[in-house]
Amino acid sequence: MRILVVEDELTLASQLRTALAEAGYVVDVAVDGQDGHFLGAEENFDAVVLDLGLPLLDGISVLRRWRSAGRDMPVLILTARGDWHERVAGIDAGADDYLTKPFHMEELLARVRALIRRAHGKSSNEIVCGPLVLDTRSARVHLDGQPVTLTSHEFKLLAYLMHRPGQVVSRSELVDQLYALDSDRDSNTIEVFIGRLRKKLPAELIETVRGLGYRLNGPTS
Ligand code: CA
């Protein structure tokens, strides 16, 4: 899962990056409204944490522009304490949730999890796909009730596929799940990680769709 953080307070931006990365997300950070708007308009994110008070372009305008261009990723806005007008304006502009500064990082992580869950029509922290159960809160996977040990890359790929059962997912989408934009990105590594996942899981679970990508098979709930 890939998260965009748009926050101009550098200390908070770096705390958000660290906390979200430790929770297993791939994180990109923008420190002004223009850069943030560009990334959210051009790249696909599973959720966005958007501060409203930003240089160059304010957060409400960023959000309005995304929504009027049809960008519908879940957005959590960060607002100043006591400024209820700002919260109302943010929700009217298309925010899905808000947090008032200062906040506890645990609460932010819980809200981000809930936003991603709701965006995929899930009401529980567990995603079930046949014999596989993924707990998005603990970032653990069980197969037939037994824990499966996965590396962080393997977990990220499997979590992305399990959020989209039966859908073909392209290799470039999976690359986005593993690497932030400013890092070295190698799409050939996806095949290697999928190969390792197949050794740890029932082999037929992840199907290769020739020329298109991969698909997770199996009944879902
Ligand atoms: Ca700010």
PDB file of C-alpha atoms and ligand atoms in Angstrom:
ATOM      1  CA  MET A   1       0.000   0.000   0.000  1.00  0.00           C
ATOM      2  CA  ARG A   2       1.277   3.367  -1.011  1.00  0.00           C
ATOM      3  CA  ILE A   3       0.729   6.585   0.948  1.00  0.00           C
ATOM      4  CA  LEU A   4       1.323  10.209   0.004  1.00  0.00           C
ATOM      5  CA  VAL A   5       2.104  12.620   2.836  1.00  0.00           C
ATOM      6  CA  VAL A   6       1.763  16.344   2.075  1.00  0.00           C
ATOM      7  CA  GLU A   7       3.096  18.263   5.074  1.00  0.00           C
ATOM      8  CA  ASP A   8       5.349  21.320   5.244  1.00  0.00           C
ATOM      9  CA  GLU A   9       6.432  20.936   8.876  1.00  0.00           C
ATOM     10  CA  LEU A  10       9.589  18.963   8.233  1.00  0.00           C
ATOM     11  CA  THR A  11       9.774  17.303  11.653  1.00  0.00           C
ATOM     12  CA  LEU A  12       6.198  16.088  11.423  1.00  0.00           C
ATOM     13  CA  ALA A  13       6.676  15.036   7.785  1.00  0.00           C
ATOM     14  CA  SER A  14       9.641  12.908   8.763  1.00  0.00           C
ATOM     15  CA  GLN A  15       7.798  11.411  11.765  1.00  0.00           C
ATOM     16  CA  LEU A  16       4.905  10.510   9.473  1.00  0.00           C
ATOM     17  CA  ARG A  17       7.249   8.965   6.926  1.00  0.00           C
ATOM     18  CA  THR A  18       8.939   6.839   9.574  1.00  0.00           C
ATOM     19  CA  ALA A  19       5.735   5.710  11.294  1.00  0.00           C
ATOM     20  CA  LEU A  20       3.964   4.827   8.036  1.00  0.00           C
ATOM     21  CA  ALA A  21       7.036   3.023   6.654  1.00  0.00           C
ATOM     22  CA  GLU A  22       7.336   1.024   9.874  1.00  0.00           C
ATOM     23  CA  ALA A  23       3.667   0.099   9.497  1.00  0.00           C
ATOM     24  CA  GLY A  24       4.530  -1.418   6.114  1.00  0.00           C
ATOM     25  CA  TYR A  25       3.503   1.342   3.693  1.00  0.00           C
ATOM     26  CA  VAL A  26       5.559   2.787   0.862  1.00  0.00           C
ATOM     27  CA  VAL A  27       5.634   6.528   1.582  1.00  0.00           C
ATOM     28  CA  ASP A  28       6.203   9.550  -0.642  1.00  0.00           C
ATOM     29  CA  VAL A  29       6.409  12.990   0.948  1.00  0.00           C
ATOM     30  CA  ALA A  30       5.728  16.420  -0.561  1.00  0.00           C
ATOM     31  CA  VAL A  31       6.461  19.546   1.483  1.00  0.00           C
ATOM     32  CA  ASP A  32       4.377  22.084  -0.435  1.00  0.00           C
ATOM     33  CA  GLY A  33       0.942  22.170  -2.053  1.00  0.00           C
ATOM     34  CA  GLN A  34       2.124  22.323  -5.657  1.00  0.00           C
ATOM     35  CA  ASP A  35       4.365  19.296  -5.413  1.00  0.00           C
ATOM     36  CA  GLY A  36       1.708  17.456  -3.404  1.00  0.00           C
ATOM     37  CA  HIS A  37      -0.974  18.238  -5.955  1.00  0.00           C
ATOM     38  CA  PHE A  38       1.250  17.048  -8.796  1.00  0.00           C
ATOM     39  CA  LEU A  39       2.084  13.726  -7.137  1.00  0.00           C
ATOM     40  CA  GLY A  40      -1.547  13.017  -6.224  1.00  0.00           C
ATOM     41  CA  ALA A  41      -2.676  13.890  -9.742  1.00  0.00           C
ATOM     42  CA  GLU A  42      -0.035  11.809 -11.550  1.00  0.00           C
ATOM     43  CA  GLU A  43       0.611   8.815  -9.289  1.00  0.00           C
ATOM     44  CA  ASN A  44      -1.695   6.256  -7.701  1.00  0.00           C
ATOM     45  CA  PHE A  45      -1.828   6.227  -3.916  1.00  0.00           C
ATOM     46  CA  ASP A  46      -3.927   4.050  -1.625  1.00  0.00           C
ATOM     47  CA  ALA A  47      -4.388   6.965   0.787  1.00  0.00           C
ATOM     48  CA  VAL A  48      -3.194  10.548   1.285  1.00  0.00           C
ATOM     49  CA  VAL A  49      -2.388  12.435   4.488  1.00  0.00           C
ATOM     50  CA  LEU A  50      -2.874  16.104   3.591  1.00  0.00           C
ATOM     51  CA  ASP A  51      -2.039  19.073   5.785  1.00  0.00           C
ATOM     52  CA  LEU A  52      -4.301  22.037   5.012  1.00  0.00           C
ATOM     53  CA  GLY A  53      -1.892  24.896   5.773  1.00  0.00           C
ATOM     54  CA  LEU A  54       0.688  24.521   2.991  1.00  0.00           C
ATOM     55  CA  PRO A  55       2.987  26.867   1.060  1.00  0.00           C
ATOM     56  CA  LEU A  56       2.434  27.566  -2.686  1.00  0.00           C
ATOM     57  CA  LEU A  57      -1.026  25.957  -2.802  1.00  0.00           C
ATOM     58  CA  ASP A  58      -3.265  25.421   0.241  1.00  0.00           C
ATOM     59  CA  GLY A  59      -4.541  21.958   1.104  1.00  0.00           C
ATOM     60  CA  ILE A  60      -8.219  22.715   0.380  1.00  0.00           C
ATOM     61  CA  SER A  61      -7.314  23.827  -3.174  1.00  0.00           C
ATOM     62  CA  VAL A  62      -5.144  20.738  -3.651  1.00  0.00           C
ATOM     63  CA  LEU A  63      -8.041  18.518  -2.605  1.00  0.00           C
ATOM     64  CA  ARG A  64     -10.608  20.371  -4.747  1.00  0.00           C
ATOM     65  CA  ARG A  65      -8.377  20.037  -7.805  1.00  0.00           C
ATOM     66  CA  TRP A  66      -7.900  16.309  -7.266  1.00  0.00           C
ATOM     67  CA  ARG A  67     -11.600  15.702  -6.783  1.00  0.00           C
ATOM     68  CA  SER A  68     -12.668  17.802  -9.785  1.00  0.00           C
ATOM     69  CA  ALA A  69     -10.163  15.831 -11.887  1.00  0.00           C
ATOM     70  CA  GLY A  70     -11.776  12.583 -10.692  1.00  0.00           C
ATOM     71  CA  ARG A  71      -8.984  11.534  -8.301  1.00  0.00           C
ATOM     72  CA  ASP A  72     -10.909   9.562  -5.684  1.00  0.00           C
ATOM     73  CA  MET A  73      -8.231   8.130  -3.358  1.00  0.00           C
ATOM     74  CA  PRO A  74      -9.069   8.379   0.350  1.00  0.00           C
ATOM     75  CA  VAL A  75      -7.742  11.592   1.910  1.00  0.00           C
ATOM     76  CA  LEU A  76      -7.170  12.289   5.603  1.00  0.00           C
ATOM     77  CA  ILE A  77      -6.720  16.002   6.305  1.00  0.00           C
ATOM     78  CA  LEU A  78      -4.674  17.463   9.154  1.00  0.00           C
ATOM     79  CA  THR A  79      -6.128  20.640  10.616  1.00  0.00           C
ATOM     80  CA  ALA A  80      -5.145  23.164  13.251  1.00  0.00           C
ATOM     81  CA  ARG A  81      -6.698  22.745  16.655  1.00  0.00           C
ATOM     82  CA  GLY A  82      -9.949  24.608  17.160  1.00  0.00           C
ATOM     83  CA  ASP A  83     -10.393  25.565  13.538  1.00  0.00           C
ATOM     84  CA  TRP A  84     -13.733  23.939  12.850  1.00  0.00           C
ATOM     85  CA  HIS A  85     -14.359  26.111   9.777  1.00  0.00           C
ATOM     86  CA  GLU A  86     -11.302  24.532   8.176  1.00  0.00           C
ATOM     87  CA  ARG A  87     -12.514  21.019   8.961  1.00  0.00           C
ATOM     88  CA  VAL A  88     -15.929  21.749   7.421  1.00  0.00           C
ATOM     89  CA  ALA A  89     -14.292  23.235   4.321  1.00  0.00           C
ATOM     90  CA  GLY A  90     -12.013  20.185   4.056  1.00  0.00           C
ATOM     91  CA  ILE A  91     -14.843  17.688   4.318  1.00  0.00           C
ATOM     92  CA  ASP A  92     -16.883  19.701   1.797  1.00  0.00           C
ATOM     93  CA  ALA A  93     -13.880  19.684  -0.536  1.00  0.00           C
ATOM     94  CA  GLY A  94     -13.876  15.873  -0.471  1.00  0.00           C
ATOM     95  CA  ALA A  95     -11.854  14.771   2.569  1.00  0.00           C
ATOM     96  CA  ASP A  96     -12.768  11.334   3.929  1.00  0.00           C
ATOM     97  CA  ASP A  97     -11.547  11.926   7.471  1.00  0.00           C
ATOM     98  CA  TYR A  98      -9.631  14.477   9.542  1.00  0.00           C
ATOM     99  CA  LEU A  99      -7.295  14.690  12.493  1.00  0.00           C
ATOM    100  CA  THR A 100      -6.608  17.774  14.571  1.00  0.00           C
ATOM    101  CA  LYS A 101      -2.990  18.622  15.393  1.00  0.00           C
ATOM    102  CA  PRO A 102      -1.386  17.556  17.619  1.00  0.00           C
ATOM    103  CA  PHE A 103      -2.429  13.921  17.266  1.00  0.00           C
ATOM    104  CA  HIS A 104      -1.137  10.549  18.400  1.00  0.00           C
ATOM    105  CA  MET A 105       0.624   8.632  15.646  1.00  0.00           C
ATOM    106  CA  GLU A 106      -1.282   5.466  16.638  1.00  0.00           C
ATOM    107  CA  GLU A 107      -4.553   7.245  15.916  1.00  0.00           C
ATOM    108  CA  LEU A 108      -3.320   8.410  12.537  1.00  0.00           C
ATOM    109  CA  LEU A 109      -2.251   4.858  11.644  1.00  0.00           C
ATOM    110  CA  ALA A 110      -5.646   3.478  12.735  1.00  0.00           C
ATOM    111  CA  ARG A 111      -7.477   6.061  10.629  1.00  0.00           C
ATOM    112  CA  VAL A 112      -5.310   5.367   7.584  1.00  0.00           C
ATOM    113  CA  ARG A 113      -5.987   1.626   7.948  1.00  0.00           C
ATOM    114  CA  ALA A 114      -9.718   2.318   8.198  1.00  0.00           C
ATOM    115  CA  LEU A 115      -9.671   4.574   5.119  1.00  0.00           C
ATOM    116  CA  ILE A 116      -7.908   1.942   3.014  1.00  0.00           C
ATOM    117  CA  ARG A 117     -10.242  -0.763   4.315  1.00  0.00           C
ATOM    118  CA  ARG A 118     -13.346   1.261   3.503  1.00  0.00           C
ATOM    119  CA  ALA A 119     -12.013   2.186   0.061  1.00  0.00           C
ATOM    120  CA  HIS A 120     -11.960  -1.553  -0.668  1.00  0.00           C
ATOM    121  CA  GLY A 121     -15.407  -2.143   0.852  1.00  0.00           C
ATOM    122  CA  LYS A 122     -14.100  -4.015   3.900  1.00  0.00           C
ATOM    123  CA  SER A 123     -15.435  -3.480   7.394  1.00  0.00           C
ATOM    124  CA  SER A 124     -12.933  -5.707   9.178  1.00  0.00           C
ATOM    125  CA  ASN A 125      -9.160  -5.653   9.658  1.00  0.00           C
ATOM    126  CA  GLU A 126      -8.985  -9.181   8.279  1.00  0.00           C
ATOM    127  CA  ILE A 127      -8.975  -9.986   4.611  1.00  0.00           C
ATOM    128  CA  VAL A 128      -9.792 -13.603   3.815  1.00  0.00           C
ATOM    129  CA  CYS A 129      -8.932 -15.219   0.529  1.00  0.00           C
ATOM    130  CA  GLY A 130      -9.517 -18.967   0.556  1.00  0.00           C
ATOM    131  CA  PRO A 131      -7.065 -20.483   3.068  1.00  0.00           C
ATOM    132  CA  LEU A 132      -5.237 -17.167   3.454  1.00  0.00           C
ATOM    133  CA  VAL A 133      -6.032 -14.590   6.126  1.00  0.00           C
ATOM    134  CA  LEU A 134      -4.283 -11.232   6.224  1.00  0.00           C
ATOM    135  CA  ASP A 135      -4.560  -9.081   9.330  1.00  0.00           C
ATOM    136  CA  THR A 136      -3.965  -5.492   8.215  1.00  0.00           C
ATOM    137  CA  ARG A 137      -3.538  -4.328  11.816  1.00  0.00           C
ATOM    138  CA  SER A 138      -0.721  -6.646  12.802  1.00  0.00           C
ATOM    139  CA  ALA A 139       0.616  -7.055   9.232  1.00  0.00           C
ATOM    140  CA  ARG A 140       0.528 -10.851   9.639  1.00  0.00           C
ATOM    141  CA  VAL A 141      -0.592 -13.577   7.263  1.00  0.00           C
ATOM    142  CA  HIS A 142      -1.959 -17.006   8.174  1.00  0.00           C
ATOM    143  CA  LEU A 143      -2.368 -19.965   5.835  1.00  0.00           C
ATOM    144  CA  ASP A 144      -4.805 -22.622   7.089  1.00  0.00           C
ATOM    145  CA  GLY A 145      -4.415 -21.094  10.560  1.00  0.00           C
ATOM    146  CA  GLN A 146      -0.601 -21.307  10.513  1.00  0.00           C
ATOM    147  CA  PRO A 147       1.488 -18.123  10.475  1.00  0.00           C
ATOM    148  CA  VAL A 148       3.411 -17.521   7.234  1.00  0.00           C
ATOM    149  CA  THR A 149       6.760 -15.763   7.554  1.00  0.00           C
ATOM    150  CA  LEU A 150       7.071 -13.114   4.878  1.00  0.00           C
ATOM    151  CA  THR A 151       9.678 -10.444   4.207  1.00  0.00           C
ATOM    152  CA  SER A 152       8.412  -6.890   4.106  1.00  0.00           C
ATOM    153  CA  HIS A 153       8.462  -6.841   0.271  1.00  0.00           C
ATOM    154  CA  GLU A 154       6.601 -10.146   0.065  1.00  0.00           C
ATOM    155  CA  PHE A 155       4.009  -8.869   2.533  1.00  0.00           C
ATOM    156  CA  LYS A 156       3.483  -5.633   0.580  1.00  0.00           C
ATOM    157  CA  LEU A 157       2.910  -7.478  -2.691  1.00  0.00           C
ATOM    158  CA  LEU A 158       0.575 -10.039  -1.152  1.00  0.00           C
ATOM    159  CA  ALA A 159      -1.424  -7.366   0.725  1.00  0.00           C
ATOM    160  CA  TYR A 160      -1.907  -5.427  -2.506  1.00  0.00           C
ATOM    161  CA  LEU A 161      -3.080  -8.543  -4.377  1.00  0.00           C
ATOM    162  CA  MET A 162      -5.375  -9.576  -1.511  1.00  0.00           C
ATOM    163  CA  HIS A 163      -7.085  -6.174  -1.620  1.00  0.00           C
ATOM    164  CA  ARG A 164      -7.873  -6.892  -5.290  1.00  0.00           C
ATOM    165  CA  PRO A 165      -8.841 -10.575  -5.538  1.00  0.00           C
ATOM    166  CA  GLY A 166      -9.690 -11.761  -9.033  1.00  0.00           C
ATOM    167  CA  GLN A 167      -8.314  -8.581 -10.633  1.00  0.00           C
ATOM    168  CA  VAL A 168      -5.297  -8.453 -12.913  1.00  0.00           C
ATOM    169  CA  VAL A 169      -2.580  -6.308 -11.341  1.00  0.00           C
ATOM    170  CA  SER A 170       0.194  -5.050 -13.598  1.00  0.00           C
ATOM    171  CA  ARG A 171       3.853  -5.349 -12.797  1.00  0.00           C
ATOM    172  CA  SER A 172       4.257  -1.565 -12.743  1.00  0.00           C
ATOM    173  CA  GLU A 173       1.482  -1.259 -10.132  1.00  0.00           C
ATOM    174  CA  LEU A 174       3.386  -3.751  -8.005  1.00  0.00           C
ATOM    175  CA  VAL A 175       6.639  -1.825  -8.462  1.00  0.00           C
ATOM    176  CA  ASP A 176       4.806   1.220  -7.062  1.00  0.00           C
ATOM    177  CA  GLN A 177       3.948  -0.841  -4.001  1.00  0.00           C
ATOM    178  CA  LEU A 178       7.573  -1.639  -3.243  1.00  0.00           C
ATOM    179  CA  TYR A 179       9.516   1.483  -4.021  1.00  0.00           C
ATOM    180  CA  ALA A 180       9.083   5.167  -3.226  1.00  0.00           C
ATOM    181  CA  LEU A 181       9.434   7.451  -6.255  1.00  0.00           C
ATOM    182  CA  ASP A 182      12.897   8.681  -5.337  1.00  0.00           C
ATOM    183  CA  SER A 183      14.445   5.209  -5.121  1.00  0.00           C
ATOM    184  CA  ASP A 184      15.930   2.822  -7.684  1.00  0.00           C
ATOM    185  CA  ARG A 185      13.047   0.908  -9.214  1.00  0.00           C
ATOM    186  CA  ASP A 186      13.571  -2.406 -10.929  1.00  0.00           C
ATOM    187  CA  SER A 187      10.483  -4.135 -12.295  1.00  0.00           C
ATOM    188  CA  ASN A 188      12.401  -7.399 -12.792  1.00  0.00           C
ATOM    189  CA  THR A 189      12.532  -7.892  -9.051  1.00  0.00           C
ATOM    190  CA  ILE A 190       8.740  -8.328  -8.974  1.00  0.00           C
ATOM    191  CA  GLU A 191       9.074 -11.726 -10.654  1.00  0.00           C
ATOM    192  CA  VAL A 192      11.586 -12.787  -8.020  1.00  0.00           C
ATOM    193  CA  PHE A 193       9.312 -11.774  -5.136  1.00  0.00           C
ATOM    194  CA  ILE A 194       6.261 -13.400  -6.719  1.00  0.00           C
ATOM    195  CA  GLY A 195       8.332 -16.573  -7.158  1.00  0.00           C
ATOM    196  CA  ARG A 196       9.218 -16.537  -3.456  1.00  0.00           C
ATOM    197  CA  LEU A 197       5.584 -15.946  -2.465  1.00  0.00           C
ATOM    198  CA  ARG A 198       4.528 -18.913  -4.595  1.00  0.00           C
ATOM    199  CA  LYS A 199       6.939 -21.154  -2.681  1.00  0.00           C
ATOM    200  CA  LYS A 200       5.372 -20.110   0.633  1.00  0.00           C
ATOM    201  CA  LEU A 201       1.732 -20.304  -0.500  1.00  0.00           C
ATOM    202  CA  PRO A 202      -0.419 -22.721  -2.526  1.00  0.00           C
ATOM    203  CA  ALA A 203       1.187 -22.447  -5.976  1.00  0.00           C
ATOM    204  CA  GLU A 204      -2.053 -21.858  -7.903  1.00  0.00           C
ATOM    205  CA  LEU A 205      -3.006 -18.898  -5.727  1.00  0.00           C
ATOM    206  CA  ILE A 206      -1.067 -16.274  -7.693  1.00  0.00           C
ATOM    207  CA  GLU A 207      -1.639 -16.698 -11.404  1.00  0.00           C
ATOM    208  CA  THR A 208       0.515 -15.101 -14.101  1.00  0.00           C
ATOM    209  CA  VAL A 209      -1.610 -13.378 -16.735  1.00  0.00           C
ATOM    210  CA  ARG A 210       0.674 -13.329 -19.723  1.00  0.00           C
ATOM    211  CA  GLY A 211       1.575  -9.841 -20.908  1.00  0.00           C
ATOM    212  CA  LEU A 212      -0.649  -8.189 -18.292  1.00  0.00           C
ATOM    213  CA  GLY A 213       0.528  -9.083 -14.816  1.00  0.00           C
ATOM    214  CA  TYR A 214      -0.703 -11.214 -11.938  1.00  0.00           C
ATOM    215  CA  ARG A 215      -4.010 -12.227 -10.425  1.00  0.00           C
ATOM    216  CA  LEU A 216      -4.858 -13.619  -7.006  1.00  0.00           C
ATOM    217  CA  ASN A 217      -7.323 -16.484  -7.283  1.00  0.00           C
ATOM    218  CA  GLY A 218      -9.544 -18.040  -4.692  1.00  0.00           C
ATOM    219  CA  PRO A 219     -12.817 -17.419  -2.900  1.00  0.00           C
ATOM    220  CA  THR A 220     -13.076 -14.189  -0.963  1.00  0.00           C
ATOM    221  CA  SER A 221     -15.116 -12.742   1.832  1.00  0.00           C
TER     222      SER A 221
HETATM  223 CA    CA B   1       1.276  23.336   7.659  1.00  0.00          CA
END
